[in-house]
XYZ file of C-alpha atoms in Angstrom:
777
model
C -2.811 -49.885 -7.524
C -4.176 -50.935 -10.923
C -5.568 -48.516 -13.519
C -9.048 -49.944 -12.906
C -8.757 -49.299 -9.155
C -7.515 -45.768 -9.769
C -10.402 -45.098 -12.149
C -12.997 -46.416 -9.721
C -11.600 -44.665 -6.646
C -10.373 -41.501 -8.426
C -7.296 -41.644 -6.185
C -4.058 -40.272 -7.507
C -1.622 -42.924 -8.598
C 2.113 -42.396 -8.224
C 3.838 -40.340 -10.930
C 7.507 -40.392 -9.918
C 10.052 -38.159 -11.580
C 13.316 -39.901 -12.384
C 16.289 -38.698 -10.354
C 18.764 -40.583 -12.516
C 20.288 -37.645 -14.395
C 20.641 -35.502 -11.278
C 22.279 -38.312 -9.316
C 24.524 -39.075 -12.267
C 25.637 -35.431 -12.363
C 26.566 -35.617 -8.691
C 28.489 -38.864 -9.247
C 30.267 -37.362 -12.268
C 31.648 -34.693 -9.945
C 32.936 -37.409 -7.610
C 30.126 -36.691 -5.123
C 32.467 -34.122 -3.578
C 32.519 -30.418 -4.364
C 34.971 -27.626 -3.771
C 34.256 -23.929 -4.252
C 33.878 -22.070 -7.535
C 36.525 -19.337 -7.531
C 37.939 -17.381 -10.465
C 36.133 -19.471 -13.030
C 37.171 -22.912 -11.774
C 36.275 -25.418 -9.088
C 38.764 -25.838 -6.276
C 39.787 -29.180 -4.842
C 37.234 -30.524 -2.365
C 38.283 -30.140 1.236
C 36.957 -30.903 4.672
C 33.319 -30.148 4.997
C 29.830 -31.475 5.519
C 27.202 -33.669 3.904
C 24.269 -32.495 1.837
C 21.317 -34.823 2.411
C 18.018 -35.596 0.764
C 15.520 -34.492 3.466
C 12.884 -36.933 2.219
C 15.096 -39.982 2.769
C 18.040 -38.834 4.853
C 20.442 -40.167 2.229
C 23.715 -38.353 1.642
C 23.765 -36.717 -1.793
C 27.228 -35.188 -1.760
C 29.974 -33.831 0.468
C 30.582 -30.078 0.316
C 33.591 -28.049 1.407
C 33.529 -25.687 4.373
C 35.019 -22.392 3.224
C 37.830 -20.828 5.217
C 39.011 -17.235 5.526
C 41.537 -17.922 2.773
C 38.829 -19.264 0.457
C 36.667 -16.167 0.913
C 39.663 -13.880 0.501
C 40.534 -15.647 -2.760
C 36.969 -15.312 -4.016
C 36.804 -11.606 -3.150
C 40.209 -11.011 -4.760
C 39.060 -12.779 -7.932
C 35.875 -10.718 -8.016
C 37.835 -7.505 -7.409
C 40.252 -8.276 -10.212
C 37.435 -9.126 -12.631
C 35.324 -6.071 -11.875
C 36.973 -3.348 -14.013
C 36.815 -5.304 -17.260
C 33.323 -6.621 -16.534
C 31.963 -3.122 -15.932
C 33.880 -1.725 -18.910
C 32.231 -4.348 -21.119
C 29.158 -2.122 -21.126
C 25.500 -2.962 -20.756
C 25.017 -4.591 -24.182
C 28.116 -6.727 -23.699
C 26.960 -7.932 -20.292
C 23.474 -8.576 -21.683
C 24.851 -11.256 -24.013
C 26.175 -13.255 -21.088
C 22.947 -12.895 -19.126
C 20.938 -14.108 -22.125
C 23.293 -17.073 -22.405
C 22.793 -17.942 -18.733
C 19.012 -17.704 -19.140
C 19.073 -20.032 -22.138
C 21.275 -22.543 -20.337
C 18.878 -22.509 -17.383
C 16.123 -23.392 -19.857
C 18.206 -26.044 -21.554
C 18.937 -27.778 -18.244
C 15.590 -26.963 -16.605
C 14.637 -30.514 -15.670
C 18.081 -31.253 -14.217
C 17.880 -28.131 -12.058
C 14.327 -28.942 -10.946
C 15.108 -32.510 -9.890
C 18.327 -31.494 -8.155
C 16.475 -28.746 -6.279
C 13.831 -31.197 -5.069
C 16.411 -33.791 -4.044
C 18.364 -31.208 -2.066
C 15.509 -29.158 -0.604
C 12.547 -31.547 -0.236
C 9.991 -29.376 -2.036
C 7.559 -31.090 -4.450
C 8.885 -31.509 -7.971
C 5.831 -29.669 -9.322
C 6.946 -26.540 -7.486
C 10.585 -26.800 -8.544
C 9.617 -27.544 -12.139
C 6.752 -25.072 -12.578
C 7.701 -22.182 -10.281
C 11.305 -22.019 -9.097
C 13.167 -22.805 -12.299
C 10.967 -20.758 -14.701
C 11.194 -17.758 -12.352
C 14.979 -18.111 -12.183
C 15.106 -18.089 -15.974
C 12.796 -15.074 -16.051
C 15.136 -13.085 -13.799
C 18.102 -13.624 -16.084
C 16.104 -12.781 -19.210
C 14.632 -9.672 -17.584
C 17.962 -8.417 -16.309
C 19.630 -9.131 -19.632
C 17.201 -6.542 -20.963
C 18.047 -4.237 -18.070
C 21.749 -4.535 -18.896
C 21.000 -3.682 -22.515
C 19.206 -0.501 -21.429
C 21.396 0.575 -18.532
C 23.780 2.815 -20.450
C 20.909 4.863 -21.885
C 18.430 4.740 -18.992
C 20.847 5.095 -16.054
C 23.688 7.137 -17.539
C 24.472 8.791 -14.208
C 24.856 5.487 -12.327
C 27.708 2.994 -12.057
C 28.317 -0.367 -10.436
C 29.088 -0.636 -6.749
C 31.933 -3.112 -7.221
C 32.107 -6.494 -5.466
C 28.849 -7.762 -3.954
C 28.677 -10.336 -1.184
C 25.447 -12.314 -1.443
C 23.994 -14.779 1.061
C 20.921 -16.811 0.107
C 18.594 -19.073 2.140
C 17.680 -22.725 1.835
C 13.991 -22.389 0.952
C 14.463 -21.185 -2.660
C 18.128 -21.937 -3.374
C 18.314 -21.311 -7.127
C 15.580 -18.677 -7.276
C 17.185 -16.529 -4.572
C 20.535 -16.924 -6.346
C 18.917 -15.582 -9.515
C 17.243 -12.681 -7.687
C 20.678 -11.549 -6.503
C 23.172 -12.488 -9.188
C 21.135 -11.306 -12.208
C 20.783 -7.605 -11.229
C 24.317 -7.481 -9.832
C 25.815 -8.721 -13.100
C 23.504 -6.587 -15.223
C 24.770 -3.405 -13.583
C 28.450 -4.320 -13.865
C 29.164 -5.774 -10.439
C 30.973 -9.006 -9.656
C 29.780 -11.349 -6.924
C 30.810 -13.709 -4.162
C 27.786 -15.822 -3.253
C 27.274 -18.210 -0.364
C 24.397 -20.678 -0.788
C 22.718 -22.143 2.266
C 24.556 -24.933 4.025
C 21.647 -27.374 3.581
C 20.962 -26.607 -0.095
C 24.070 -25.776 -2.118
C 23.855 -28.187 -5.039
C 21.920 -26.090 -7.554
C 24.282 -23.171 -6.905
C 27.190 -25.437 -7.846
C 25.344 -26.582 -10.963
C 24.814 -22.907 -11.790
C 28.571 -22.397 -11.472
C 29.017 -25.073 -14.117
C 26.701 -23.300 -16.549
C 28.650 -20.089 -15.919
C 31.592 -21.966 -17.387
C 29.460 -23.163 -20.295
C 28.329 -19.598 -20.996
C 31.941 -18.435 -21.122
C 31.416 -15.968 -18.282
C 34.743 -14.196 -17.612
C 36.725 -15.608 -14.724
C 36.011 -14.065 -11.347
C 32.691 -12.472 -12.265
C 30.756 -15.115 -10.292
C 32.340 -16.883 -7.324
C 30.539 -19.373 -5.072
C 31.772 -20.526 -1.677
C 29.963 -23.083 0.463
C 29.691 -23.536 4.190
C 27.713 -22.739 7.304
C 26.855 -19.401 8.877
C 30.476 -18.720 9.743
C 31.204 -18.285 6.045
C 28.471 -15.681 5.833
C 30.114 -13.805 8.691
C 33.444 -13.866 6.870
C 31.821 -12.463 3.722
C 30.153 -9.683 5.729
C 33.549 -8.733 7.159
C 35.320 -8.959 3.791
C 36.358 -6.120 1.486
C 33.096 -5.954 -0.435
C 30.981 -3.003 -1.602
C 27.536 -4.431 -0.874
C 25.888 -7.184 1.110
C 22.602 -8.673 -0.077
C 21.065 -11.083 2.396
C 17.869 -13.100 2.518
C 17.193 -14.926 5.768
C 16.062 -14.488 9.331
C 15.481 -11.161 11.062
C 17.858 -12.186 13.845
C 20.745 -12.658 11.423
C 19.726 -9.508 9.548
C 20.280 -7.469 12.715
C 23.767 -8.903 13.120
C 24.610 -8.058 9.512
C 23.356 -4.503 9.968
C 25.686 -4.111 12.936
C 28.613 -5.830 11.213
C 28.408 -3.506 8.195
C 27.752 -0.287 10.151
C 29.977 2.638 9.242
C 31.761 0.890 6.387
C 30.083 2.806 3.585
C 28.811 -0.292 1.781
C 25.357 -1.028 0.364
C 22.975 -3.307 2.216
C 19.779 -5.057 1.164
C 17.965 -7.180 3.746
C 14.997 -9.402 2.880
C 14.034 -10.948 6.199
C 11.258 -12.790 8.011
C 7.524 -12.303 7.858
C 4.215 -13.146 9.465
C 2.011 -12.227 6.576
C -1.735 -11.691 7.083
C -4.240 -13.449 4.837
C -7.423 -11.385 5.136
C -10.723 -12.923 4.012
C -13.838 -10.743 3.942
C -17.334 -12.193 4.105
C -18.042 -11.266 0.469
C -15.024 -13.210 -0.810
C -15.277 -16.224 -3.087
C -14.595 -18.666 -0.249
C -13.579 -21.612 -2.414
C -11.085 -19.462 -4.304
C -9.791 -18.019 -1.045
C -9.238 -21.539 0.324
C -7.329 -22.607 -2.781
C -5.274 -19.451 -2.484
C -4.641 -20.216 1.173
C -3.356 -23.691 0.299
C -0.824 -21.980 -1.952
C -0.102 -19.271 0.615
C 0.827 -21.480 3.564
C 1.482 -25.014 2.303
C 3.546 -24.020 -0.719
C 7.106 -25.280 -0.042
C 5.840 -26.751 3.263
C 5.241 -23.246 4.596
C 8.976 -22.555 4.451
C 8.391 -19.227 2.747
C 9.223 -15.820 4.215
C 6.056 -14.292 2.723
C 3.796 -17.260 3.537
C 0.222 -16.290 4.386
C 0.671 -17.818 7.808
C -1.749 -15.567 9.718
C -5.376 -16.108 8.655
C -7.888 -13.355 9.493
C -11.493 -14.225 8.592
C -14.547 -12.000 8.970
C -16.838 -13.378 11.677
C -19.888 -13.816 9.451
C -18.211 -16.536 7.369
C -15.637 -17.792 9.855
C -17.313 -21.096 10.751
C -18.102 -22.008 7.145
C -14.644 -21.026 5.987
C -12.877 -23.092 8.625
C -15.093 -26.118 7.922
C -14.208 -25.981 4.217
C -10.563 -25.369 5.031
C -10.292 -28.447 7.257
C -11.955 -30.543 4.569
C -9.473 -29.227 2.005
C -6.533 -29.946 4.315
C -7.577 -33.590 4.527
C -7.295 -33.858 0.738
C -3.736 -32.597 0.524
C -1.199 -35.227 -0.472
C 2.054 -35.446 1.473
C 4.927 -37.734 0.576
C 7.839 -38.328 -1.777
C 8.683 -34.895 -3.253
C 9.704 -36.475 -6.562
C 6.140 -37.725 -7.039
C 4.367 -35.256 -9.342
C 1.085 -35.928 -7.486
C 2.406 -34.672 -4.161
C 1.253 -31.348 -2.680
C 3.445 -31.209 0.435
C 7.003 -32.456 0.534
C 9.624 -32.886 3.225
C 10.869 -30.348 5.747
C 14.359 -29.260 4.717
C 16.258 -30.705 7.684
C 15.581 -32.503 10.991
C 16.794 -29.384 12.820
C 14.067 -27.310 11.174
C 11.507 -30.024 11.888
C 12.383 -29.938 15.581
C 12.013 -26.160 15.592
C 8.498 -26.369 14.143
C 7.487 -29.109 16.577
C 8.802 -27.106 19.498
C 6.865 -23.977 18.562
C 3.539 -25.770 18.072
C 3.890 -28.050 21.076
C 1.574 -26.939 23.866
C 0.023 -24.211 21.738
C -3.076 -22.446 23.004
C -6.206 -22.589 20.882
C -7.559 -25.491 18.865
C -5.033 -27.498 16.865
C -6.178 -29.380 13.775
C -3.806 -31.541 11.769
C -4.576 -32.888 8.329
C -6.175 -36.293 8.694
C -3.815 -38.674 6.913
C -0.793 -40.743 7.934
C 2.642 -39.216 7.659
C 5.388 -40.949 5.676
C 8.583 -41.955 7.415
C 11.175 -39.207 7.404
C 11.397 -35.457 7.807
C 7.711 -34.564 7.420
C 5.234 -32.378 9.289
C 1.489 -32.388 8.597
C -0.439 -29.326 7.399
C -1.711 -27.804 10.639
C -4.341 -25.214 11.587
C -4.303 -23.495 14.985
C -7.466 -21.450 15.553
C -8.959 -19.423 18.352
C -5.765 -17.550 19.108
C -5.504 -14.108 20.638
C -3.592 -11.446 18.665
C -0.827 -11.487 21.293
C -0.289 -15.248 21.119
C 3.332 -16.144 20.289
C 2.132 -18.245 17.372
C 0.333 -15.175 15.972
C 3.424 -13.028 16.342
C 6.434 -15.251 15.645
C 7.483 -16.743 12.326
C 7.105 -20.542 12.452
C 8.491 -21.237 8.965
C 6.628 -24.474 8.538
C 3.236 -25.815 7.327
C 1.396 -24.247 10.283
C -1.468 -21.788 9.792
C -2.751 -19.705 12.698
C -6.191 -18.170 12.617
C -8.249 -15.374 14.157
C -11.392 -13.423 13.271
C -12.431 -9.790 12.793
C -15.662 -7.848 12.447
C -14.987 -4.675 10.439
C -12.468 -3.622 7.784
C -10.887 -1.235 10.290
C -10.367 -4.089 12.743
C -8.949 -6.245 9.947
C -6.340 -3.588 9.178
C -5.511 -3.195 12.860
C -5.031 -6.939 13.347
C -3.110 -7.347 10.092
C -0.654 -4.621 11.092
C -0.314 -5.934 14.652
C 3.106 -7.473 14.073
C 6.717 -6.377 13.944
C 6.993 -7.709 10.397
C 5.836 -6.190 7.133
C 6.749 -8.371 4.172
C 3.542 -9.364 2.382
C -0.242 -9.596 2.722
C -3.250 -11.015 0.870
C -6.721 -9.472 0.696
C -9.742 -11.449 -0.498
C -12.992 -9.682 -1.408
C -15.322 -9.584 -4.386
C -15.919 -5.897 -3.614
C -13.193 -3.965 -5.383
C -13.830 -0.955 -3.149
C -13.095 -3.008 -0.047
C -9.987 -4.617 -1.518
C -8.442 -1.392 -2.788
C -9.361 0.465 0.392
C -7.656 -2.079 2.637
C -4.578 -2.899 0.515
C -2.846 0.506 0.837
C -3.428 0.523 4.601
C -1.518 -2.712 5.182
C 2.060 -2.388 6.433
C 3.632 -4.652 3.833
C 5.995 -4.334 0.917
C 3.825 -6.591 -1.263
C 0.035 -6.951 -1.258
C -1.866 -9.487 -3.340
C -5.552 -8.881 -4.080
C -7.506 -12.138 -4.543
C -4.290 -14.017 -5.024
C -1.059 -14.946 -3.282
C 2.596 -15.770 -3.917
C 2.757 -13.960 -7.238
C 6.301 -12.981 -8.184
C 8.036 -11.573 -11.222
C 11.368 -9.988 -12.053
C 9.615 -6.792 -13.170
C 7.871 -6.276 -9.813
C 9.878 -5.250 -6.768
C 9.798 -7.556 -3.754
C 10.830 -6.660 -0.218
C 9.533 -5.619 3.167
C 9.163 -2.889 5.731
C 9.556 -2.880 9.506
C 11.537 -5.900 10.697
C 11.098 -7.662 7.384
C 14.050 -5.635 6.161
C 14.652 -2.923 3.609
C 15.504 -2.640 -0.053
C 13.803 -4.275 -3.018
C 14.706 -7.080 -5.402
C 13.303 -6.944 -8.918
C 12.137 -4.033 -11.042
C 13.942 -0.739 -11.500
C 14.182 -0.231 -7.748
C 15.985 -3.545 -7.333
C 18.364 -2.696 -10.166
C 19.276 0.723 -8.753
C 20.180 -0.926 -5.452
C 23.251 -2.344 -7.212
C 24.400 1.063 -8.467
C 25.681 4.374 -7.119
C 26.024 7.880 -8.484
C 28.996 8.377 -10.767
C 32.014 10.168 -9.391
C 33.943 10.141 -6.153
C 32.792 12.709 -3.583
C 35.447 14.372 -1.482
C 35.893 14.010 2.247
C 33.786 16.204 4.514
C 35.682 18.108 7.183
C 34.050 18.814 10.543
C 32.488 22.253 10.720
C 33.109 24.060 13.994
C 31.108 26.816 15.623
C 32.743 30.186 16.138
C 33.932 31.108 19.593
C 33.419 34.422 21.346
C 33.624 36.139 24.679
C 30.684 38.515 24.620
C 28.891 38.727 27.918
C 25.215 38.471 28.659
C 22.648 39.868 29.090
C 21.817 41.162 25.613
C 19.702 44.292 25.184
C 16.980 42.048 23.725
C 16.784 38.377 24.659
C 17.435 36.275 21.527
C 17.061 32.810 23.029
C 15.199 30.793 20.426
C 13.082 27.720 21.184
C 12.636 24.283 19.660
C 9.810 23.663 17.186
C 7.717 20.633 18.174
C 4.185 19.748 17.139
C 3.672 23.085 15.366
C 4.567 25.089 18.467
C 7.644 26.705 19.932
C 8.824 24.637 22.874
C 11.424 25.151 25.548
C 14.055 22.380 25.748
C 13.361 19.747 28.375
C 16.756 20.217 29.982
C 16.411 23.982 30.214
C 19.841 24.618 28.719
C 20.954 26.861 25.858
C 24.301 27.725 24.284
C 25.606 30.988 22.901
C 26.042 31.394 19.147
C 28.780 33.751 17.932
C 29.572 35.218 14.539
C 32.972 35.056 12.822
C 34.082 38.173 14.666
C 33.293 36.553 18.026
C 30.234 38.691 18.642
C 27.239 37.118 20.325
C 24.264 36.650 17.963
C 21.919 34.806 20.295
C 21.296 31.535 22.090
C 20.127 28.183 20.773
C 18.378 25.570 22.933
C 20.100 22.281 23.653
C 17.736 19.369 23.002
C 17.987 16.021 24.796
C 16.434 12.566 24.456
C 13.132 13.733 25.942
C 12.889 16.410 23.275
C 13.484 13.678 20.668
C 10.683 11.686 22.287
C 8.308 14.647 22.197
C 9.149 15.435 18.577
C 8.668 11.835 17.448
C 5.376 11.662 19.329
C 4.213 14.833 17.588
C 5.283 13.433 14.213
C 3.388 10.201 14.782
C 0.317 12.194 15.692
C 0.468 13.946 12.316
C -0.178 10.759 10.360
C -2.988 12.451 8.444
C -0.357 14.244 6.373
C 0.360 10.986 4.509
C -3.331 10.765 3.590
C -3.469 14.307 2.210
C -3.487 14.485 -1.575
C -0.186 15.087 -3.298
C -1.696 18.256 -4.767
C -2.434 19.614 -1.290
C 1.074 18.797 -0.081
C 2.457 20.597 -3.115
C 0.445 23.728 -2.330
C 1.842 23.842 1.187
C 5.390 23.537 -0.159
C 4.784 26.298 -2.701
C 3.480 28.461 0.122
C 6.588 27.794 2.241
C 8.728 28.778 -0.735
C 6.812 31.986 -1.295
C 7.061 32.985 2.349
C 10.766 32.211 2.479
C 11.323 34.243 -0.682
C 9.585 37.237 0.921
C 12.199 37.184 3.679
C 15.153 36.323 1.458
C 17.269 39.336 2.369
C 16.803 38.777 6.086
C 17.793 35.088 5.856
C 20.752 35.835 3.573
C 22.148 38.345 6.044
C 21.713 35.912 8.940
C 23.459 33.088 7.051
C 26.354 35.349 6.096
C 26.766 36.415 9.702
C 26.507 32.843 11.041
C 28.952 31.314 8.574
C 31.281 34.243 7.999
C 30.820 33.916 4.238
C 29.058 35.860 1.520
C 27.006 32.984 0.132
C 23.817 33.622 2.031
C 21.857 35.012 -0.903
C 22.729 32.027 -3.088
C 21.794 29.634 -0.307
C 18.388 31.242 0.215
C 17.691 31.264 -3.518
C 18.639 27.587 -3.759
C 16.400 26.823 -0.759
C 13.417 28.460 -2.442
C 14.105 26.506 -5.628
C 14.435 23.315 -3.606
C 10.975 23.895 -2.097
C 9.455 24.533 -5.511
C 11.172 21.463 -6.949
C 9.830 19.257 -4.166
C 6.360 20.723 -4.695
C 6.629 19.929 -8.396
C 7.571 16.325 -7.654
C 4.847 15.809 -5.030
C 2.261 14.608 -7.546
C 4.686 13.210 -10.131
C 6.980 10.804 -8.290
C 4.207 8.271 -8.323
C 5.410 4.772 -9.164
C 4.045 2.855 -12.137
C 2.386 -0.227 -13.543
C 4.751 -3.140 -14.029
C 4.457 -5.456 -17.002
C 4.151 -8.868 -15.377
C 3.136 -12.144 -17.060
C -0.418 -12.306 -15.718
C -3.912 -11.163 -16.622
C -3.776 -8.205 -14.314
C -1.513 -5.447 -13.109
C 1.223 -5.062 -10.554
C 1.152 -1.522 -9.208
C 4.462 -0.169 -7.903
C 3.219 2.477 -5.482
C 5.574 4.989 -3.881
C 4.477 5.298 -0.268
C 5.984 7.483 2.477
C 8.362 5.820 4.909
C 6.621 7.407 7.916
C 8.627 9.347 10.472
C 12.090 10.319 9.228
C 14.747 11.626 11.591
C 17.509 13.658 9.968
C 20.735 15.294 11.082
C 21.060 18.244 8.739
C 24.204 19.526 7.069
C 26.412 21.704 9.226
C 27.936 23.686 6.368
C 24.621 24.796 4.810
C 22.437 25.832 7.767
C 19.284 26.663 5.776
C 19.747 24.826 2.469
C 20.833 21.610 4.190
C 17.649 21.587 6.269
C 15.311 22.539 3.414
C 16.889 19.992 1.044
C 16.047 17.221 3.524
C 12.666 18.504 4.678
C 11.108 19.407 1.326
C 11.258 16.043 -0.533
C 10.473 14.136 2.657
C 7.237 15.978 3.388
C 6.382 16.171 -0.324
C 6.152 12.374 -0.281
C 3.924 12.404 2.827
C 6.493 11.797 5.558
C 6.776 13.634 8.845
C 10.225 14.757 9.908
C 12.266 15.350 13.046
C 15.127 17.592 11.951
C 18.250 18.244 13.999
C 19.544 21.528 12.624
C 23.136 22.483 11.777
C 25.078 22.131 15.005
C 27.476 25.086 14.586
C 24.933 27.409 12.896
C 21.478 26.508 14.283
C 19.826 29.924 14.315
C 18.909 29.882 10.608
C 16.780 26.781 11.203
C 15.146 28.326 14.252
C 14.342 31.439 12.252
C 12.902 29.197 9.537
C 10.186 27.792 11.786
C 8.603 31.250 11.703
C 8.147 30.659 7.985
C 6.561 27.277 8.709
C 4.155 28.819 11.211
C 2.746 31.092 8.488
C 2.628 28.477 5.723
C -0.242 26.118 6.641
C 2.083 23.281 7.672
C 0.053 21.019 10.009
C 1.480 20.685 13.503
C 3.845 17.741 13.856
C 4.700 17.410 10.169
C 7.945 19.310 10.653
C 9.763 19.341 13.994
C 13.068 21.167 14.469
C 15.563 20.524 17.255
C 19.000 21.945 17.953
C 21.870 20.503 19.905
C 24.737 18.070 19.739
C 24.574 15.735 16.724
C 26.746 13.202 18.505
C 24.352 13.035 21.454
C 21.073 13.084 19.523
C 22.027 10.744 16.644
C 22.005 7.457 18.615
C 18.720 8.433 20.274
C 17.050 8.990 16.903
C 18.606 5.875 15.385
C 17.455 3.608 18.213
C 13.941 5.074 18.524
C 11.408 2.321 17.748
C 8.830 4.772 16.338
C 11.178 6.194 13.707
C 11.127 4.486 10.305
C 14.247 6.035 8.783
C 17.254 8.106 9.814
C 19.351 10.288 7.510
C 22.624 11.961 8.419
C 24.465 14.716 6.566
C 26.280 15.896 9.663
C 29.930 16.844 9.370
C 30.518 14.775 12.506
C 31.502 11.135 11.987
C 28.179 9.522 12.944
C 27.563 6.952 10.207
C 28.657 3.914 12.199
C 26.756 4.994 15.311
C 23.537 5.503 13.357
C 23.717 2.300 11.310
C 24.552 0.193 14.336
C 21.799 1.663 16.524
C 19.257 1.292 13.703
C 19.456 -2.513 13.975
C 16.923 -2.453 16.820
C 13.903 -2.177 14.529
C 15.904 -2.433 11.278
C 14.945 1.051 10.158
C 16.278 2.389 6.894
C 19.339 4.618 7.102
C 20.957 7.045 4.673
C 24.279 8.425 5.862
C 27.066 10.415 4.223
C 29.974 8.244 5.418
C 31.982 11.416 5.916
C 31.618 12.410 2.243
C 30.844 15.933 1.097
C 27.775 16.969 -0.903
C 27.521 20.018 -3.122
C 24.309 21.388 -1.643
C 23.977 24.260 -4.099
C 24.156 22.036 -7.181
C 23.190 18.506 -6.102
C 20.804 18.819 -3.201
C 17.628 18.193 -5.179
C 18.771 14.881 -6.645
C 16.303 12.081 -7.266
C 18.030 10.199 -4.463
C 16.090 12.208 -1.880
C 12.733 11.174 -3.339
C 13.746 7.522 -3.487
C 15.009 7.570 0.080
C 11.761 9.236 1.207
C 9.571 6.453 -0.181
C 8.964 2.727 0.077
C 7.802 0.850 -3.015
C 4.693 -1.187 -2.278
C 3.794 -3.677 -5.013
C 0.040 -4.338 -5.204
C -0.992 -7.215 -7.467
C -4.520 -6.924 -8.876
C -5.697 -9.736 -11.180
C -8.326 -9.139 -13.842
C -11.551 -11.047 -14.316
C -13.533 -13.671 -12.458
């Protein structure tokens, strides 16, 4: 096409980016790559081809890692860790700055290589992926510089196994490696089988930066290599990928006492109200679903449009789809590139084939190769598989709503909870709806905004943990010191006979009322001298069900103001203090010690501390490079099930309950198994302290029997365990069903008198939701 023809037709002419330097780099390496272990590349071995998805051409041959390769990488990382952590934050910062500068220096090489390997348009690699990768290293260089002063009580976890996906190969690498290195960890990273080349180029710049040997190790291969890493002697696993694989990783790491961050799938709602700027919303939607060919975990793949503008919006959307340009990803005029691999293309085709509703495909011819057209499927019911399942391709599904309440209901009608977009020119509508959406990230009048300063991650089956911001940094640290082992605490035995002069059979506390156990059983509780004190009910799975149901019905507690929650906690503390002597005597008799008074005093202080934090642990505004704000909002997890400490029958329960309800959660507490009567006496305090029914529920019984029931319950968002029984593996494994958050003691002791009110409880009781609000028209 001549310049004159382009000018007259206003069609885009080709603007190809040269691939010469990237291809030359591959050839210079012999077109075959080994692993990067202990600061050097290994000899290339048997493996697999990495192909250009746009053409099908082989780019290079990569090596399939073996057990020995992973073991060598982990050993190198383990050996490098002490000196790397001892280098200190400022010392590590210098290396991170050097890596950031080298990413800038070689930006075009990285961008072209990413597009060749992945199939995404060069404009996206050049303008989004690579600059964001640089930003993460610069940002976390600053974090490393500040760590010693800002996190003096934290230390590195050790060796981190990291597994990244194929949709953002270099960017996901940066999200994981930068915070790990900043905090003093060493890493073993596995890039995706289909897209490993930019990770290997990154290994080369690690050499150029003079990074100490063993600090970064990269092994290539298929999913089997990821399994080997998950089974290896590492201290944390960070994984981005599918929910299905995330479940397997949760089960594989259960009970091992290692950290876990899962950033999984999504089916993100894109909510358009009738007062929205429709043209802006359509441009945002193009970015939300056809960015990277829709191969984005947070893609706005589920369109919800208010009925009053639905027809007009869809007409404009179809017209805009027809103007999208699909073709050679190295052409700077291209909007939609190639699907990453024929296997992924077949998956997309299979899901859309025979779909209900009306299917509209962009009206232009497809190039030869691994391409799929931008597609709109409208008229779907909320239960349609295409509305519920992640397609991970350039396919948008659509439905309508009438009211804001219905929009929220439809948006939350999914097992995922990664991201959401809300479009409205009415700020009241936007900021009313955004907090109600079950998502870790919400964009107002925008989409796909990311920054290293703003945490990113999901809720529900989109995983747990955050990447970016202070919350992402802390996920690569632990409290300083080595806690001792926790020994099982046994109940006292006795031989006193019933009946007692006065019946002392306590009840469960469910929904604000005393309740008899479903099974109708109770067990005798004896003091250290073997004398009968009373009976405690034995709860079963139906009692768990009733307690969880009561907790879900108390959802209004999360909407109460933090000030009101604080007043209730102060009131509980006052009422407990008024009965301090009575509780102290009971604890001394139950435990056979003389520490009851100290435990009651600490419990009162714990309640007052939680009340003080209720309106102060409130997130912040993150400094992101945009004309707007990113609000990091601390939201309650929801329903938290907790197995309370055996050794501290009152303080262990209060230390869990107080911060959890201060943050707006509702709790199902399984009291100390050997000494349950203190907890059952405590519900009398709750009954006189204005605690709404269902906010606090107290059960007694066998921790070993109740733990798996709580952990597998689909209506529980988090499970904590401080039991002296060895339940960590059981809880973490059972939690994989709905991928709920867990916090377990791994058989380690906690000093409840001196460390029970740590900030950890507040962080575990909240999810960080990042709400992006741009300024201006």
